[in-house]
Coordinates of C-alpha atoms in Angstrom, one line a residue:
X1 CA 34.5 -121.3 25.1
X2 CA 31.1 -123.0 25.4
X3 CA 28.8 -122.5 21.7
X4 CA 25.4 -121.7 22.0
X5 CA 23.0 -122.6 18.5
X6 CA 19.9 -120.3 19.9
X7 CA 21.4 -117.9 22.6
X8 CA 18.4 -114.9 22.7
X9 CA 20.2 -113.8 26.0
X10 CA 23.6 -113.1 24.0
X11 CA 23.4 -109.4 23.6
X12 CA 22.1 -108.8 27.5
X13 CA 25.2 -111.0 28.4
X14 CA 27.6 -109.0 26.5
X15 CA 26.7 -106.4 28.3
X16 CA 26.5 -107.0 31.4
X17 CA 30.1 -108.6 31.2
X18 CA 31.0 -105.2 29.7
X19 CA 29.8 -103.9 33.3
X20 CA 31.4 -106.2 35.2
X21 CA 35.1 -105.7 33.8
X22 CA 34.4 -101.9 34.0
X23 CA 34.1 -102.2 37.8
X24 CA 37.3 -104.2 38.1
X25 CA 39.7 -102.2 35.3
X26 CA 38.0 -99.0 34.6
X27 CA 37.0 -98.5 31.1
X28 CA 40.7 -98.0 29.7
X29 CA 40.8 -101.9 31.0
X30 CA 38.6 -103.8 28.4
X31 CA 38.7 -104.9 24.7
X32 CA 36.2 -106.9 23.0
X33 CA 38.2 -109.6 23.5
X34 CA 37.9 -109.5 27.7
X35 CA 34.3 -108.8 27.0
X36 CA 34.1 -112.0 24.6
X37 CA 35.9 -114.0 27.2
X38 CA 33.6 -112.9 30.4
X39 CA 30.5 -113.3 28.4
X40 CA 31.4 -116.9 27.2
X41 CA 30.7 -115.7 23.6
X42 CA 33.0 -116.3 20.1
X43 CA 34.3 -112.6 19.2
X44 CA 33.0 -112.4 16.4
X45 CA 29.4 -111.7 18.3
X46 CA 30.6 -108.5 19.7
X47 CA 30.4 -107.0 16.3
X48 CA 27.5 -108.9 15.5
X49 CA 25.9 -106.7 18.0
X50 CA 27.5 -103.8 18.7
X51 CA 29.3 -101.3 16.0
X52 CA 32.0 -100.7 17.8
X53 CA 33.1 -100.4 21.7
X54 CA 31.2 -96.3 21.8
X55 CA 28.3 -98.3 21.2
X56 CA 28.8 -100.8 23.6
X57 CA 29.7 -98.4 26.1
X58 CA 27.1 -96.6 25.9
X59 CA 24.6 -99.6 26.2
X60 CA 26.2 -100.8 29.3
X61 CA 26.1 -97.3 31.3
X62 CA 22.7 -96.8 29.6
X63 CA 21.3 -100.3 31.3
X64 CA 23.6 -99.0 34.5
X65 CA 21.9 -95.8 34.7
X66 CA 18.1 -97.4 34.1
X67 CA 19.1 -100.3 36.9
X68 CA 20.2 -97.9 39.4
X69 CA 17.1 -95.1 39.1
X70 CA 14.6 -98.5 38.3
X71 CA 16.2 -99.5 42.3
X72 CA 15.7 -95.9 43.3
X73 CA 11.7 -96.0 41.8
X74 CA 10.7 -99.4 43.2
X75 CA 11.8 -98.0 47.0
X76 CA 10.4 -94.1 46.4
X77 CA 7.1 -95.9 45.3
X78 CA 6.3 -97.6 48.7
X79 CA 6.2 -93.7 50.7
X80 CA 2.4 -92.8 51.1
X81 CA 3.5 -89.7 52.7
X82 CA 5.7 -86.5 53.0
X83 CA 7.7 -88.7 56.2
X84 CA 7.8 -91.5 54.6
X85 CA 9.8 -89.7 51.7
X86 CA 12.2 -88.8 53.5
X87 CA 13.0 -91.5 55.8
X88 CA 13.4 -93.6 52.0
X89 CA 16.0 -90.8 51.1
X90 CA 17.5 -90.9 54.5
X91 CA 17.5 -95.0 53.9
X92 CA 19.0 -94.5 50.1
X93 CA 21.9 -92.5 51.5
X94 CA 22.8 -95.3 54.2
X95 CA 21.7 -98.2 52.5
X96 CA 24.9 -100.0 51.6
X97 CA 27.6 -100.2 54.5
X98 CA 29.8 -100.2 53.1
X99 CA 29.2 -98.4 50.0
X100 CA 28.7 -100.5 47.1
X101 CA 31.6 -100.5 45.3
X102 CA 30.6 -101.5 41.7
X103 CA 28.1 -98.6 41.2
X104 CA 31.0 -96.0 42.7
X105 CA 33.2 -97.1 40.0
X106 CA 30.6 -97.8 37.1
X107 CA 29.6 -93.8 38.8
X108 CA 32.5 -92.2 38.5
X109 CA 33.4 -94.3 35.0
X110 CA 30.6 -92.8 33.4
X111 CA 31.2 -89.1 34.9
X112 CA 34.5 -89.5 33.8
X113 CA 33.2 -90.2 30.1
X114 CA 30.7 -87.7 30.2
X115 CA 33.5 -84.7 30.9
X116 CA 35.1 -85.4 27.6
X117 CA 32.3 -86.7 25.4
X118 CA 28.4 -84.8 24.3
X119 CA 27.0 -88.4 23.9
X120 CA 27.5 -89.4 27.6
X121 CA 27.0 -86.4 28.9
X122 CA 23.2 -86.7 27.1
X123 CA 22.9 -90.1 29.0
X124 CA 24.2 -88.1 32.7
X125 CA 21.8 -85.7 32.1
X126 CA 18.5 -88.1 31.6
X127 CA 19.6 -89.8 34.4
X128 CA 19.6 -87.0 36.9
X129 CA 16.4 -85.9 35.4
X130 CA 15.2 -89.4 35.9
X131 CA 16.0 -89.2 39.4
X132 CA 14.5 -85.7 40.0
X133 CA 11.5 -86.7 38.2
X134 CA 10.9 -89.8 40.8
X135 CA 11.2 -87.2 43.3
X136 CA 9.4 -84.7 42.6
X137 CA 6.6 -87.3 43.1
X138 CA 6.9 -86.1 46.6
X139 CA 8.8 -83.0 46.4
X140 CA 8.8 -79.6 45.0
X141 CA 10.8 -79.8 41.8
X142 CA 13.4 -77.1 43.3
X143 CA 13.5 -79.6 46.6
X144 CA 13.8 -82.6 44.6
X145 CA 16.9 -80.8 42.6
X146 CA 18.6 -80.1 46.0
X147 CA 17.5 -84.1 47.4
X148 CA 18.9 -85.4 44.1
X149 CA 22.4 -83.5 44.8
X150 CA 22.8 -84.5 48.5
X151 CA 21.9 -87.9 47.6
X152 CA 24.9 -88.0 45.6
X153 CA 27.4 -86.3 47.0
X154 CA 26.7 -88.3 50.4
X155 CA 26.6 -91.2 48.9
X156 CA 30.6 -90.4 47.2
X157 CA 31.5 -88.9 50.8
X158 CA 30.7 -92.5 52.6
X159 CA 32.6 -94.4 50.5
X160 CA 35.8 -92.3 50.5
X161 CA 35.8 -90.8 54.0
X162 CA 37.3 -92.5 56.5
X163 CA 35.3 -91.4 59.1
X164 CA 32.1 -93.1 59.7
X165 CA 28.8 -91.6 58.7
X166 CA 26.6 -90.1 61.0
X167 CA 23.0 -91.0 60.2
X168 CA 21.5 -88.3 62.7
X169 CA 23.0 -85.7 60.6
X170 CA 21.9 -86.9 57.4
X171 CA 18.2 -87.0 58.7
X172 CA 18.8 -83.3 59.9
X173 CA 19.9 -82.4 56.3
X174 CA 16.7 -84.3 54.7
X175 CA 14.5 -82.3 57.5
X176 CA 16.2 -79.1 56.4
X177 CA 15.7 -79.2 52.5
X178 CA 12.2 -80.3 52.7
X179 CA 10.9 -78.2 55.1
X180 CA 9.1 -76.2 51.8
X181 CA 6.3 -77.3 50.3
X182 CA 5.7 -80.6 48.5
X183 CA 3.8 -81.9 45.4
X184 CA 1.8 -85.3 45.2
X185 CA 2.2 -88.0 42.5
X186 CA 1.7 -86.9 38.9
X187 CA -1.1 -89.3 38.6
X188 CA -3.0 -87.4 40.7
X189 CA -3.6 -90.3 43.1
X190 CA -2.3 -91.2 46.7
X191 CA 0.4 -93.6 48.0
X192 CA 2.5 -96.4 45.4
X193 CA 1.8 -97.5 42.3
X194 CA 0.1 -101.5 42.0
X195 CA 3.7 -103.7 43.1
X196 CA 2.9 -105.8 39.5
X197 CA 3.0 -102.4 37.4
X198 CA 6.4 -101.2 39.0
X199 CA 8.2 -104.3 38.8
X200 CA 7.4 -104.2 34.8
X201 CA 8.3 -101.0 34.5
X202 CA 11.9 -101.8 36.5
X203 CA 12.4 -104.4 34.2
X204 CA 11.5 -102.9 31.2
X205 CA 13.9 -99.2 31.9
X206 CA 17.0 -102.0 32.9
X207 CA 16.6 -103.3 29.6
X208 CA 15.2 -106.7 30.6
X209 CA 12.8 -108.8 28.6
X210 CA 9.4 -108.7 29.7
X211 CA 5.8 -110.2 29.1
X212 CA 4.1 -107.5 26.6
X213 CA 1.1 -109.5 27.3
X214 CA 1.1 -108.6 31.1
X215 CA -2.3 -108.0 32.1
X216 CA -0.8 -105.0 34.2
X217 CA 0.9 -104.0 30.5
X218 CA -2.4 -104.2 28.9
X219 CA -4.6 -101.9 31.6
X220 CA -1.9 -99.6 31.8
X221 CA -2.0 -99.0 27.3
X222 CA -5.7 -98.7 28.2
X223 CA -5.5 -95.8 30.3
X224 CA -3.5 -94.5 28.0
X225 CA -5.3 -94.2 25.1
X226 CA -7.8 -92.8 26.8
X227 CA -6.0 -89.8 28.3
X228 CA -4.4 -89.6 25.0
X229 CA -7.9 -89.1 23.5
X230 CA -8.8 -86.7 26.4
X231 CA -5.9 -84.6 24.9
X232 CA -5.9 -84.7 21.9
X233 CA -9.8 -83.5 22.2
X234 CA -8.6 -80.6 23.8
X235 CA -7.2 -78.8 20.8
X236 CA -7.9 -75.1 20.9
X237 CA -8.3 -74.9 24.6
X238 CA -6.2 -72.5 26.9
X239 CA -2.4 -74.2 26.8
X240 CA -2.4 -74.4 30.0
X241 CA -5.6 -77.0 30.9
X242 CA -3.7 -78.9 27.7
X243 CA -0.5 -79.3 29.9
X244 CA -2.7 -80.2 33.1
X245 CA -3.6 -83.6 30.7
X246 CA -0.2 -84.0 29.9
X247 CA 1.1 -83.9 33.3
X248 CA -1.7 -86.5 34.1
X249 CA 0.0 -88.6 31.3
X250 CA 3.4 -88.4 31.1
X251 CA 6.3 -88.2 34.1
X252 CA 7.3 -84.7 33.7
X253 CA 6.5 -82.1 31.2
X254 CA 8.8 -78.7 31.1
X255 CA 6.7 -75.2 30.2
X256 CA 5.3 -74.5 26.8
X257 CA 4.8 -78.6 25.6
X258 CA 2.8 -78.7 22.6
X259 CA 1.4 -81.6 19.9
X260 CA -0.5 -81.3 17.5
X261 CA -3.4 -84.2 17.0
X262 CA -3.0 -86.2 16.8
X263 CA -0.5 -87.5 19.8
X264 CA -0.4 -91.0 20.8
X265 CA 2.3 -93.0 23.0
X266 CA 2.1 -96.6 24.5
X267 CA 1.8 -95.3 28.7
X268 CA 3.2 -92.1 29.2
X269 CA 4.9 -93.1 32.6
X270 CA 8.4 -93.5 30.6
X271 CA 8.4 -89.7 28.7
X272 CA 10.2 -87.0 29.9
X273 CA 10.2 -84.0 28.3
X274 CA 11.6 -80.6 29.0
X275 CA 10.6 -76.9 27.8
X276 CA 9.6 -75.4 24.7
X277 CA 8.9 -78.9 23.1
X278 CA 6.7 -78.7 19.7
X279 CA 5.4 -81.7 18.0
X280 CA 3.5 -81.6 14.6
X281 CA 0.9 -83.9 13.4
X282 CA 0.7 -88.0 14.1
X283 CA 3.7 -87.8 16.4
X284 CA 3.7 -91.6 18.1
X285 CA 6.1 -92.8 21.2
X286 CA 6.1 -96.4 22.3
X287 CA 8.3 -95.4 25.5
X288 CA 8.6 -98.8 27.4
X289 CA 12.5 -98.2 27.5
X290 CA 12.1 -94.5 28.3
X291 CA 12.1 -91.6 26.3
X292 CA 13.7 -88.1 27.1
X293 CA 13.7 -85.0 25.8
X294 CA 15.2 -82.2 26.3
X295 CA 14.5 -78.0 26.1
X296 CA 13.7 -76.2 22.8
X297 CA 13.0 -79.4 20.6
X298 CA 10.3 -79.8 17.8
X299 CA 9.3 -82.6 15.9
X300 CA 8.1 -82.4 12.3
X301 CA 4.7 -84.5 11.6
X302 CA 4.5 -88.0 11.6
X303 CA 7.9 -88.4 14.3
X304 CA 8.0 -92.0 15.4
X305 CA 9.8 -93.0 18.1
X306 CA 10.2 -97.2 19.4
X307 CA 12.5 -98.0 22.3
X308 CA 10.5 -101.7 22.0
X309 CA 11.1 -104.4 20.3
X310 CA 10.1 -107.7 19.8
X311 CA 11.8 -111.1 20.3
X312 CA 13.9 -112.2 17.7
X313 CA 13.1 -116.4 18.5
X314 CA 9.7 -116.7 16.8
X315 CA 8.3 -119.1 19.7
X316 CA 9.3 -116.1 22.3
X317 CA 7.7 -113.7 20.4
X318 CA 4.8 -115.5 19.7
X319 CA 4.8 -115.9 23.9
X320 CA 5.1 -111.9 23.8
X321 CA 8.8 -111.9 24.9
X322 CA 10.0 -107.7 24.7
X323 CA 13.1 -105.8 25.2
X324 CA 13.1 -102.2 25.5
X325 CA 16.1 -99.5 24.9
X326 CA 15.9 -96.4 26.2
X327 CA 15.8 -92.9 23.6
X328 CA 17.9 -89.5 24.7
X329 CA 17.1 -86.0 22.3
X330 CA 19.5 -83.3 23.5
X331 CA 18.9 -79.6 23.7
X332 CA 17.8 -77.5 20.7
X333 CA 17.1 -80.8 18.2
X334 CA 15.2 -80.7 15.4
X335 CA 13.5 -84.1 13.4
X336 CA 12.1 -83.6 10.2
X337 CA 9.3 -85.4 9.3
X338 CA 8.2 -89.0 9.1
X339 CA 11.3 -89.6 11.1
X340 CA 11.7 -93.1 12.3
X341 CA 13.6 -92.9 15.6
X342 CA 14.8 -96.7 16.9
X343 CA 15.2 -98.3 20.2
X344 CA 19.1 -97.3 22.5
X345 CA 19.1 -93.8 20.1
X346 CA 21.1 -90.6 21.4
X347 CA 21.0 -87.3 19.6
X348 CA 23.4 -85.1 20.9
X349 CA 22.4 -81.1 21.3
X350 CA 21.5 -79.2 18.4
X351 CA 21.6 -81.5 16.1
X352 CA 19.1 -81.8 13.2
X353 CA 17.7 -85.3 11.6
X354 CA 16.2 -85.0 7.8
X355 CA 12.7 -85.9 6.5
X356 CA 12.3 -89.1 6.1
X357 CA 15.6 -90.6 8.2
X358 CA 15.7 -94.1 9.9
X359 CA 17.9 -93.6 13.2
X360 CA 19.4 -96.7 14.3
X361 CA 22.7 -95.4 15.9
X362 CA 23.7 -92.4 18.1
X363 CA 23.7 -89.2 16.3
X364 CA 26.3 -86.6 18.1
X365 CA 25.9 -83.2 18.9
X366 CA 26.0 -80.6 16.4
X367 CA 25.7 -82.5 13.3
X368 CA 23.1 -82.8 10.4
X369 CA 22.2 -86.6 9.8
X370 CA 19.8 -88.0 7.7
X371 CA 18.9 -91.1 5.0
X372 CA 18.1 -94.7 6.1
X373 CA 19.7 -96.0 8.1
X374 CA 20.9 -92.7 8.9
X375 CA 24.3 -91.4 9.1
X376 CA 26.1 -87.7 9.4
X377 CA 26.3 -85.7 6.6
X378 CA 27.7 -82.7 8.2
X379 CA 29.0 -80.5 11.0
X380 CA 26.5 -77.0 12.2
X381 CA 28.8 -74.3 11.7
X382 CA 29.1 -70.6 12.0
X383 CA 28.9 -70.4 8.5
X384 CA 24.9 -71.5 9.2
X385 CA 23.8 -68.3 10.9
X386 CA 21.4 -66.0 8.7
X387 CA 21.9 -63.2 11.1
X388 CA 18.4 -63.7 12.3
X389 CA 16.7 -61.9 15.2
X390 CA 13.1 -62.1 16.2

């Protein structure tokens, strides 16, 4: 096995090894040592890096999941109309002929995962609300649920049916769901994004490193800031004109989203959050890697959350080398405050983080963590309930 005295791209190598034996022997199949071995790394590096293989896992699907919906984005963003939509989804669905059969297996891997364990399930969950998010670009959101389903299951029909696919019927299909009204970019503006901007973005959701520096980077932070200040000046008008300048900043925002001032994130493009979301005071999200939310959240003031971070090599990060990690908050979470939230978190559903906490590891569902770095203290029980009723 070769040694390597600087080796920056370790980690990213270690996991996209973990990918790779995935695809050939299913997840039951690898060890740290077949990882080790694919990656060309000693094995002591796997626990360098990861706690354990949950961890691991999880990164790997996680940069799966970004890399597949980043693929999806990048072709979505060329349509400059309601046609060209669709012929994209009609082009998605027939693509690869034959299907390709890594991302079936990494696919079905994950799924597989996700039916017995919260924490994955989180990570299928952001992903299909990734997916519907891109689409609803161009779609109603109740279309883009429907689009988002045939995709899929098309998609798993072509690769195990024997019989070949029938394109014609597919573009009958697409016809038929979006026959309904449609909804325009959340930007407000018409046809794709700048080419530079999306590529960033792609690289940044798959976990890539990329230039912070970017000049596209920079303009986009920009126009953040000042839509940020746009909203946050709009405290104490009706909600609704405050959710219009959200939706102008962030990729999709459920009903009944609220922060207090003062809000402030790094673009916008990268947040996702669902309904009934409440964020006190100071809340800040540097969302390069993607950060999503889900339903009935709140934040406590001063919540941080950083899915960048910097080179470690002081020469790369003097060059403004990045890496970003995407963030998941499940259902019915609540985060004290001054939280610090880190880069690759999960919280699983209803689970509560204390005052003052430093997340740098999943939390699962149901759970009370907190304390630096944080770690669970205990299970929500029945024996929680007060019995109250509004």
């Amino acid at each position: 096995m070769g040694t390597r005295r600087v080796d920056p791209e370790r980690r990213d190598r270690i996991i996209d090894a973990a990918l790779a034996l995935i695809a050939e022997e299913g997840v039951a199949g690898i060890s740290h040592r077949k990882v080790a071995q694919r990656a060309d790394v000693p094995l002591g590096s796997m626990t360098y890096h990861f706690e354990g293989m949950g961890e691991l896992l999880r990164e790997a699907f996680t940069r799966f999941a970004g890399t597949v919906s980043a693929r999806f984005e990048e072709r979505l963003a060329a349509a400059r109309d309601l046609d060209e939509a669709r012929a994209v989804v009609v082009d998605v669905i027939h693509h690869d002929d034959p299907v390709n059969p890594r991302d079936l297996v990494l696919t079905h891997e994950l799924y597989t995962l996700a039916a017995r364990e919260p924490a994955y399930r989180e990570l299928t969950r952001a992903w299909m609300r990734r997916s519907r998010d891109i689409l609803e670009r161009h779609f109603d959101p109740a279309t883009a649920r429907q689009l988002d389903a045939l995709i899929e299951g098309l998609i798993i029909h072509r690769a195990l049916d024997t019989t070949p696919a029938d394109r014609a019927l597919t573009v009958d299909a697409v016809e038929r769901i979006t026959a309904g009204p449609v909804a325009g970019r959340r930007d407000g503006a018409t046809g794709p994004a700048p080419a530079g901007l999306d590529a960033l973005r792609a690289r940044m959701l798959a976990g890539r490193m990329y230039d912070d520096t970017a000049a596209e980077l920079v303009e986009a932070r920009r126009r953040t800031v000042l839509l940020t200040d746009e909203y946050n000046a709009s405290f104490g008008r009706p909600q609704a004109d405050r959710e219009r300048l959200l939706r102008r900043l962030l990729a999709a925002v459920g009903r009944d989203c609220h922060f207090e001032p003062t809000f402030r994130c790094e673009f916008g493009f990268n947040i996702r959050i669902g309904d009934n979301f409440y964020a006190n005071f100071d809340c800040v999200m540097l969302d390069g890697g993607g950060i999503t939310i889900g339903d009935d959240v709140l934040f406590g003031p001063r919540v941080g959350i950083y899915t960048a971070n910097h080179a470690i090599d002081p020469a790369e990060r003097a060059a403004g080398a990045c890496y970003a990690r995407p963030v998941v908050i499940g259902d019915r979470v609540w985060i004290g405050g001054d939280v610090t939230i880190n880069q690759g978190v999960t919280i699983g559903a209803g689970s509560i983080v204390g005052s003052g906490s430093v997340v740098t590891k999943p939390v699962p569902s149901g759970v009370v963590a907190a304390g630096n770095p944080a770690r669970v203290l205990r299970e929500i029980t029945d024996a929680d309930r007060t019995g109250f009723r509004p």
